[in-house]
Short mmCIF file of C-alpha atoms in Angstrom, two decimals:
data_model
loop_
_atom_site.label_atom_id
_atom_site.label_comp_id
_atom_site.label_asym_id
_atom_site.label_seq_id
_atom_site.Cartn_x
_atom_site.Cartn_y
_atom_site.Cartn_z
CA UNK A 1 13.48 -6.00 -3.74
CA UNK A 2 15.79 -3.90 -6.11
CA UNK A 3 13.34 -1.31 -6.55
CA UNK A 4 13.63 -1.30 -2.45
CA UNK A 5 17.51 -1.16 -2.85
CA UNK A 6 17.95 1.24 -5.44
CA UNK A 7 15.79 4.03 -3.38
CA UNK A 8 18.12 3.10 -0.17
CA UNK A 9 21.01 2.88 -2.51
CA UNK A 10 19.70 6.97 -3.50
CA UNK A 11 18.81 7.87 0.36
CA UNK A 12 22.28 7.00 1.17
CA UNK A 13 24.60 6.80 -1.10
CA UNK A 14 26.92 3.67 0.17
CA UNK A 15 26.31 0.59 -1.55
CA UNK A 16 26.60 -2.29 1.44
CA UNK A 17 24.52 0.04 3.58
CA UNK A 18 21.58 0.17 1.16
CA UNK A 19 22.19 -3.78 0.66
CA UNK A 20 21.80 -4.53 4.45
CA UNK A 21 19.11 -1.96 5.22
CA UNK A 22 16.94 -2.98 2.21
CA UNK A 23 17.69 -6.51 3.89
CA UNK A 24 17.09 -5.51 7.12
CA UNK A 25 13.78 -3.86 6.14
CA UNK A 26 12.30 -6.75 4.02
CA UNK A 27 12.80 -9.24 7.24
CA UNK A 28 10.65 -7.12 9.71
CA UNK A 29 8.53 -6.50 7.55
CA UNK A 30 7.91 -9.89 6.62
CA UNK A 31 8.15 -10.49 10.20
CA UNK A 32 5.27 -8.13 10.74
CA UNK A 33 3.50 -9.17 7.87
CA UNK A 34 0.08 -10.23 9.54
CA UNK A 35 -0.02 -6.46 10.66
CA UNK A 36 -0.33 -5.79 7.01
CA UNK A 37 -3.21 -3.73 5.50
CA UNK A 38 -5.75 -5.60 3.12
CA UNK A 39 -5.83 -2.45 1.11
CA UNK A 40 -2.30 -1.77 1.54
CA UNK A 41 0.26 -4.07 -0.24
CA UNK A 42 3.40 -5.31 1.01
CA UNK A 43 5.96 -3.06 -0.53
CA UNK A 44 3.97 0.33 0.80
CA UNK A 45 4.51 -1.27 4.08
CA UNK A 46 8.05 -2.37 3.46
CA UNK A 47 8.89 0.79 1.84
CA UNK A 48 7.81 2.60 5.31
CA UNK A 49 10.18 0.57 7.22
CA UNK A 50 13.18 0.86 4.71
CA UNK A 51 12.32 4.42 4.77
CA UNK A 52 12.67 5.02 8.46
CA UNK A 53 15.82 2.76 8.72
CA UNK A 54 17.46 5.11 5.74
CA UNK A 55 16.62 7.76 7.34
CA UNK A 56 17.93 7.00 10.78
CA UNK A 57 21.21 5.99 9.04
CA UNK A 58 21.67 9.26 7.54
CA UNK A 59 21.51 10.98 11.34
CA UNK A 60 23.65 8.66 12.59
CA UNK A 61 25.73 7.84 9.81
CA UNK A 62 29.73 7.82 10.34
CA UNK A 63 30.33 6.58 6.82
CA UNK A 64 30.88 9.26 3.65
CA UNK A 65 28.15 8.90 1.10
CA UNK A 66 30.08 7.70 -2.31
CA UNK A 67 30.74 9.42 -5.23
CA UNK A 68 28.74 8.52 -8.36
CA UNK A 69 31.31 6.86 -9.89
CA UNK A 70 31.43 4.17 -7.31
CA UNK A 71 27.84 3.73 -7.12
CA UNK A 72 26.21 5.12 -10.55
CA UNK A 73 26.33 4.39 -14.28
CA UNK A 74 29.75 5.11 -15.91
CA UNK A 75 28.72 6.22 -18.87
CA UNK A 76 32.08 6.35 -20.68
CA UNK A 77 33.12 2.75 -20.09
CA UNK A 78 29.42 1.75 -22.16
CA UNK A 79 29.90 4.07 -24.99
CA UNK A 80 28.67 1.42 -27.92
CA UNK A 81 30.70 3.33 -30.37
CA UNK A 82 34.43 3.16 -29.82
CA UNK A 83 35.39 6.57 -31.88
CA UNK A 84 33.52 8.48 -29.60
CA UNK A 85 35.23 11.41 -27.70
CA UNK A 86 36.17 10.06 -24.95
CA UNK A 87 37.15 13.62 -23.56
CA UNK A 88 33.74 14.46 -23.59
CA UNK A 89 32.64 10.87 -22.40
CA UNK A 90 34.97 12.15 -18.81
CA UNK A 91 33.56 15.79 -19.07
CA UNK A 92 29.88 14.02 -19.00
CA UNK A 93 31.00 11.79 -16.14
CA UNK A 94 32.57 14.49 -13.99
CA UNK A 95 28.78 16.60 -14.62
CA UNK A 96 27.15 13.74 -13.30
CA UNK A 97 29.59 13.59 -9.95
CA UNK A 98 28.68 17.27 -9.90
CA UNK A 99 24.81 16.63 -9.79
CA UNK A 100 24.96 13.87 -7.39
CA UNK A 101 27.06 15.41 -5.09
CA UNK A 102 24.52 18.24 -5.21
CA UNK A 103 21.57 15.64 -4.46
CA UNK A 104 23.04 14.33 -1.98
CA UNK A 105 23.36 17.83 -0.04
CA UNK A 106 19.81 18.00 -0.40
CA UNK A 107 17.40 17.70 2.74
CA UNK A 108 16.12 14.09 2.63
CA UNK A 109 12.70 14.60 2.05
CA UNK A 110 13.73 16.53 -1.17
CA UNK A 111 16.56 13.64 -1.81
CA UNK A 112 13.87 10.99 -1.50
CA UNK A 113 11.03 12.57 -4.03
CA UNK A 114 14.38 13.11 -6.65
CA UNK A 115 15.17 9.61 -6.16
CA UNK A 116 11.67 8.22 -6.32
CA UNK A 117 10.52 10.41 -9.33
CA UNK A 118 14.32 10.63 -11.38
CA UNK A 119 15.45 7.44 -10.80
CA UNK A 120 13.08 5.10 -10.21
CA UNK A 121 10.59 6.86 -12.56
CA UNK A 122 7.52 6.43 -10.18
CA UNK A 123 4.63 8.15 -11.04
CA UNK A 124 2.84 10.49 -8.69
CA UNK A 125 0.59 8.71 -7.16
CA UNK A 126 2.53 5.88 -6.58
CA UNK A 127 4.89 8.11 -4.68
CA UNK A 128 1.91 9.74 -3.13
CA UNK A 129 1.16 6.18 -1.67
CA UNK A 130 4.56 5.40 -0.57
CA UNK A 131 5.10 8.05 1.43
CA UNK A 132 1.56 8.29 2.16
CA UNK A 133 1.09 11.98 1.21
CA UNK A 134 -1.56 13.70 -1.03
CA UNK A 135 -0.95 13.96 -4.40
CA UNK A 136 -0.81 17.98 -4.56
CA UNK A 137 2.04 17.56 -1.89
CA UNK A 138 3.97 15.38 -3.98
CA UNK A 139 4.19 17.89 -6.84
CA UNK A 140 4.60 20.48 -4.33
CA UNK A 141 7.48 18.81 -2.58
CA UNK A 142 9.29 18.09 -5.78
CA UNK A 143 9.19 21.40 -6.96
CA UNK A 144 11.01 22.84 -4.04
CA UNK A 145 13.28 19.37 -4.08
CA UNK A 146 14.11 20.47 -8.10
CA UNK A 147 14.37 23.69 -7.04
CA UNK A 148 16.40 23.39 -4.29
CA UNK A 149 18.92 20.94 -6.49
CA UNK A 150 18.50 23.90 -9.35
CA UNK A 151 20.39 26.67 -6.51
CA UNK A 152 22.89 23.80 -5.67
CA UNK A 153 23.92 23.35 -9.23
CA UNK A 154 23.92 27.04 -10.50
CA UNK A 155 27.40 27.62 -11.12
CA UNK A 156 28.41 24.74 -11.44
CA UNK A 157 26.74 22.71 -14.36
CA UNK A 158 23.61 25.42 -14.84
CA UNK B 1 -4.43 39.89 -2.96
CA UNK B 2 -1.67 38.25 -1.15
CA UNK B 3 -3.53 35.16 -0.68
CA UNK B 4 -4.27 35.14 -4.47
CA UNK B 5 -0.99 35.51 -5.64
CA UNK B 6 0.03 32.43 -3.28
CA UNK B 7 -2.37 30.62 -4.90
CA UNK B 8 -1.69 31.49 -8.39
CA UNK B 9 2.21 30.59 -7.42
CA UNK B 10 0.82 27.15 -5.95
CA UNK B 11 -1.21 26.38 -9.05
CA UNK B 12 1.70 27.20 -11.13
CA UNK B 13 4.28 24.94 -8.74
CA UNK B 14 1.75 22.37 -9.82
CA UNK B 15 1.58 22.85 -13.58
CA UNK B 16 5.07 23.37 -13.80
CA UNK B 17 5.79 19.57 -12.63
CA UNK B 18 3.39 18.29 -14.27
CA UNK B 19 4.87 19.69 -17.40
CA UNK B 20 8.62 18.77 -16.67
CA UNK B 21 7.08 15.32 -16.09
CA UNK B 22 4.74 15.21 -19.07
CA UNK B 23 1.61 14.90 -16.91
CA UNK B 24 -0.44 17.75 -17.93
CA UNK B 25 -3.60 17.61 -19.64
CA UNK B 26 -5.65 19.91 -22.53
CA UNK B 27 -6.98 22.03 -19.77
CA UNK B 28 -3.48 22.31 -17.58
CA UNK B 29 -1.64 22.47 -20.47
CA UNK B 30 -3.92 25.53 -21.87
CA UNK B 31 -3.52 27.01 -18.03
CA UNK B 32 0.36 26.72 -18.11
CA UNK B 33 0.97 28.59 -21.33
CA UNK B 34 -1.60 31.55 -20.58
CA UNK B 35 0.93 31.95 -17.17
CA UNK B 36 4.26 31.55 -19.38
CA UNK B 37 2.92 33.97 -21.95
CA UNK B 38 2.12 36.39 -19.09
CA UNK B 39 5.25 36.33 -17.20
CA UNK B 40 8.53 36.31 -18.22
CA UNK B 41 9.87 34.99 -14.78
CA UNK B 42 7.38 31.69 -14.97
CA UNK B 43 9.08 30.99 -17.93
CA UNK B 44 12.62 32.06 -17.30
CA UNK B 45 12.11 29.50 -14.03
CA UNK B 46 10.32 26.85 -16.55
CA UNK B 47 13.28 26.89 -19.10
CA UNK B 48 15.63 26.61 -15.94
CA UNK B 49 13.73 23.40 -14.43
CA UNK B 50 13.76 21.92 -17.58
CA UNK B 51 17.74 22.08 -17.62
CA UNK B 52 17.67 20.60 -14.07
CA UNK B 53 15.08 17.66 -15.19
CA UNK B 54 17.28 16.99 -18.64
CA UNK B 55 20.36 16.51 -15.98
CA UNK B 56 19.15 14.19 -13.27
CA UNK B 57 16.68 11.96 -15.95
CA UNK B 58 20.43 11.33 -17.41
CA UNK B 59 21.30 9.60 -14.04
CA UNK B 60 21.00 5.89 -13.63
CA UNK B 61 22.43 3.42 -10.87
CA UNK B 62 24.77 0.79 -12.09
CA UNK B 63 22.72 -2.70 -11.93
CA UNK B 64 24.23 -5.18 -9.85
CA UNK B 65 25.80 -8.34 -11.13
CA UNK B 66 23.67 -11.68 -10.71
CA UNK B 67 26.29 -12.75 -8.18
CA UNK B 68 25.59 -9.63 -6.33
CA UNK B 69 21.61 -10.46 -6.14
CA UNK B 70 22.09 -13.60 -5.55
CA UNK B 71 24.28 -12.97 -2.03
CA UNK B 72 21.56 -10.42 -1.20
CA UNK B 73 18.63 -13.29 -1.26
CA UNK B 74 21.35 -15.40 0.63
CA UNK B 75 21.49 -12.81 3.73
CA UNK B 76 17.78 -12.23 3.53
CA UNK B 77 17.30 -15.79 3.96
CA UNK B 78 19.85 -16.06 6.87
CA UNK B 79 18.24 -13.38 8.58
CA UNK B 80 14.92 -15.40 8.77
CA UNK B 81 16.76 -18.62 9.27
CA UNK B 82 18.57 -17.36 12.00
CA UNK B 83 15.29 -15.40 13.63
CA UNK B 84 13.30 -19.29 13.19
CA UNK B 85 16.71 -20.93 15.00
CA UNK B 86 16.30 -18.24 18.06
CA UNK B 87 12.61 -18.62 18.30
CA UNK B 88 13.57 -22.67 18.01
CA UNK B 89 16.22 -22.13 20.25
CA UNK B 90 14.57 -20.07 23.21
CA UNK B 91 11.28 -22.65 23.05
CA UNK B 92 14.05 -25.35 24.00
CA UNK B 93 15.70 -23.62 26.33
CA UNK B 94 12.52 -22.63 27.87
CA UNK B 95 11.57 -26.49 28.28
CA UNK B 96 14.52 -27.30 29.62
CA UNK B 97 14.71 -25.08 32.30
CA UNK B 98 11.00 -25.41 33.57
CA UNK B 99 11.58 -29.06 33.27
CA UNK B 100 15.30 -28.42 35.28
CA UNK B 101 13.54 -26.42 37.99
CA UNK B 102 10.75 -28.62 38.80
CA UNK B 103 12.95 -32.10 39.16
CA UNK B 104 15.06 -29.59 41.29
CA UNK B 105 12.08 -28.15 43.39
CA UNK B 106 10.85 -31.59 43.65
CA UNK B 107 14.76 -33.12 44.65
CA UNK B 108 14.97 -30.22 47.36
CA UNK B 109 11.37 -31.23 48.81
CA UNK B 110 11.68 -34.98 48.98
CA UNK B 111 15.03 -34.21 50.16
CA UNK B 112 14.88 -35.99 53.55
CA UNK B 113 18.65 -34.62 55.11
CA UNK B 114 17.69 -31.16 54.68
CA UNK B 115 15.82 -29.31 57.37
CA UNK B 116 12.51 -27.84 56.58
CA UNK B 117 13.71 -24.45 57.29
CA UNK B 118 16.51 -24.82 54.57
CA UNK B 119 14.08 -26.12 51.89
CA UNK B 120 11.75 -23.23 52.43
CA UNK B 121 14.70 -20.83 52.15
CA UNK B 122 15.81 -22.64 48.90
CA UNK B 123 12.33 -22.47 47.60
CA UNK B 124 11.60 -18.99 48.75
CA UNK B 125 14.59 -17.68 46.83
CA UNK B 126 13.55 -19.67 43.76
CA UNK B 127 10.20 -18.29 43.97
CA UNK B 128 11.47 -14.84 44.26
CA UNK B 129 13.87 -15.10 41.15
CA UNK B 130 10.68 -16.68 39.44
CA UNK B 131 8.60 -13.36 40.39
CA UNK B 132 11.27 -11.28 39.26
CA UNK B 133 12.01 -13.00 36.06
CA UNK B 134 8.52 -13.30 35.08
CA UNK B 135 7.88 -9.17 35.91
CA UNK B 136 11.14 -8.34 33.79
CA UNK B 137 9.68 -10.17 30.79
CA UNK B 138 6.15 -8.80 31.13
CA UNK B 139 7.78 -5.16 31.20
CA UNK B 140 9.90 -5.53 28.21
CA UNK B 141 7.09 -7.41 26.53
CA UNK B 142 4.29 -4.61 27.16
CA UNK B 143 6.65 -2.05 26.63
CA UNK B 144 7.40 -3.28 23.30
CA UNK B 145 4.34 -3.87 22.14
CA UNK B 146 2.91 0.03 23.09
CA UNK B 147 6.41 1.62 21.61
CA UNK B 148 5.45 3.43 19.03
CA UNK B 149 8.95 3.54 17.44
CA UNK B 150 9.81 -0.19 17.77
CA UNK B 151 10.19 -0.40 13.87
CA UNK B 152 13.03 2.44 13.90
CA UNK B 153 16.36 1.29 14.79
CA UNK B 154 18.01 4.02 17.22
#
């Protein structure tokens, strides 16, 4: 379940929204649970849904995705040693609101596989089986989703 | 030659993530530095996609507090609750009307003060909203059941 938030929470960016479609998503698909593969488990099947319903609110979304700070790790209020610099601390922060502004411009195909592989830390073919792609077009989708995010932080952080 | 040199770009797509991602083995790994040593823009684009993998593995989500997970399981439970108390619901509701109906179909026939021409009137219109009800339902019901998008919320 917060493996199945966390990718909504990176698809969309808004908090609540990835709370109530990773909600929404895990009651129709327990709903249509009997529909369920043998050879497929539940969360491929859940992940489908949750997938789609992301993906439908980012068409129709009215809301503003979040900045990282709202929704991401502040990494200078868990420094564990207190002399650290905390200008550099802010100047790490503000590089991370530069790079996840940048994802979230991305396409969200490309968004997804960053999400999946960066954050989440799936491996290849367990992305391959959640989105239900071959393996070659995993690696071959995130190389033009790194490369893509590569252009869209050239100049900026690069 | 064109075709080659898509391939060769493919292949090195390919061993280029599986680098960044620590995934290649004796053989790639052999592959991928015969193409680095031979071009200097493979490795230029390498040293850049490194960069952009350092950045984003630095990213993590904030975890949610307990209380947080904890309200989350509490609305996925309502959900279902409330989806059993509908299903609950409509069964009831569905009883009680059929059973409504007939003692009224059966009042209206043994009803000796109306005329036989005003009972079949009363029960012609009932069986007409009947018919119509019924084909509504079936319509929405096949049509749901063949819609190949019924899982996407519009």
């Amino acid at each position: 379940m917060q493996r199945a938030y966390y990718t909504a929470l990176g698809l969309t960016g808004h908090h609540e929204s990835a709370m109530d479609l990773s909600q929404d998503a895990f009651v129709k698909a327990y709903k249509a649970i009997h529909k369920i593969d043998e050879e497929r488990n539940f969360f491929t099947y859940y992940y489908r849904i949750l997938r789609n319903l992301c993906l439908n609110f980012i068409r129709d979304r009215k809301k503003h995705a979040r900045s990282f700070s709202e929704i991401g790790e502040m990494q200078y209020q868990h420094l564990e040693n207190p002399g650290a610099d905390p200008s550099a601390a802010l100047e790490k922060q503000e590089q991370k609101e530069q790079v996840w502004n940048a994802i979230q411009q991305l396409k969200p195909d490309h968004r997804e596989i960053i999400i999946l592989k960066e954050f989440r830390d799936y491996s290849y073919e367990e992305i391959a089986g959640l989105l239900d792609i071959p393996l070659g077009t995993v690696m071959s989708r995130l190389y033009h989703a790194r490369k893509s995010l590569k252009t869209k932080l050239e100049g900026v952080i690069l | 030659m064109m075709a080659e040199t898509r391939a060769q770009q493919e292949n090195f797509q390919i061993l280029l993530m599986k680098a960044l991602d620590h995934e290649l083995n004796e053989k790639d790994s052999a592959e991928f530095e015969k193409m680095l040593e031979a071009s200097l823009d493979y490795k230029q684009e390498y040293e850049a996609m490194k960069k952009v993998r350092n950045i984003t593995r630095e990213m993590h989500f904030c975890t949610p507090t307990d209380a947080v997970w904890d309200r989350y399981w509490t609305g996925v439970y309502n959900c279902l609750e409330r989806g059993i108390g509908w299903i609950i619901f409509s069964i009831g509701a569905v009883i009680l009307l059929t059973y409504g109906a007939f003692r009224f179909v059966e009042s209206v026939i043994a009803n000796t003060h109306l005329t036989i021409i005003l009972k079949a009137g009363i029960l012609l219109v009932l069986g007409g909203l009947f018919t119509l009800l019924v084909s509504v339902i079936r319509e929405k019901f096949f049509l749901f059941k063949r819609d190949p998008y019924k899982e996407i919320q519009r």
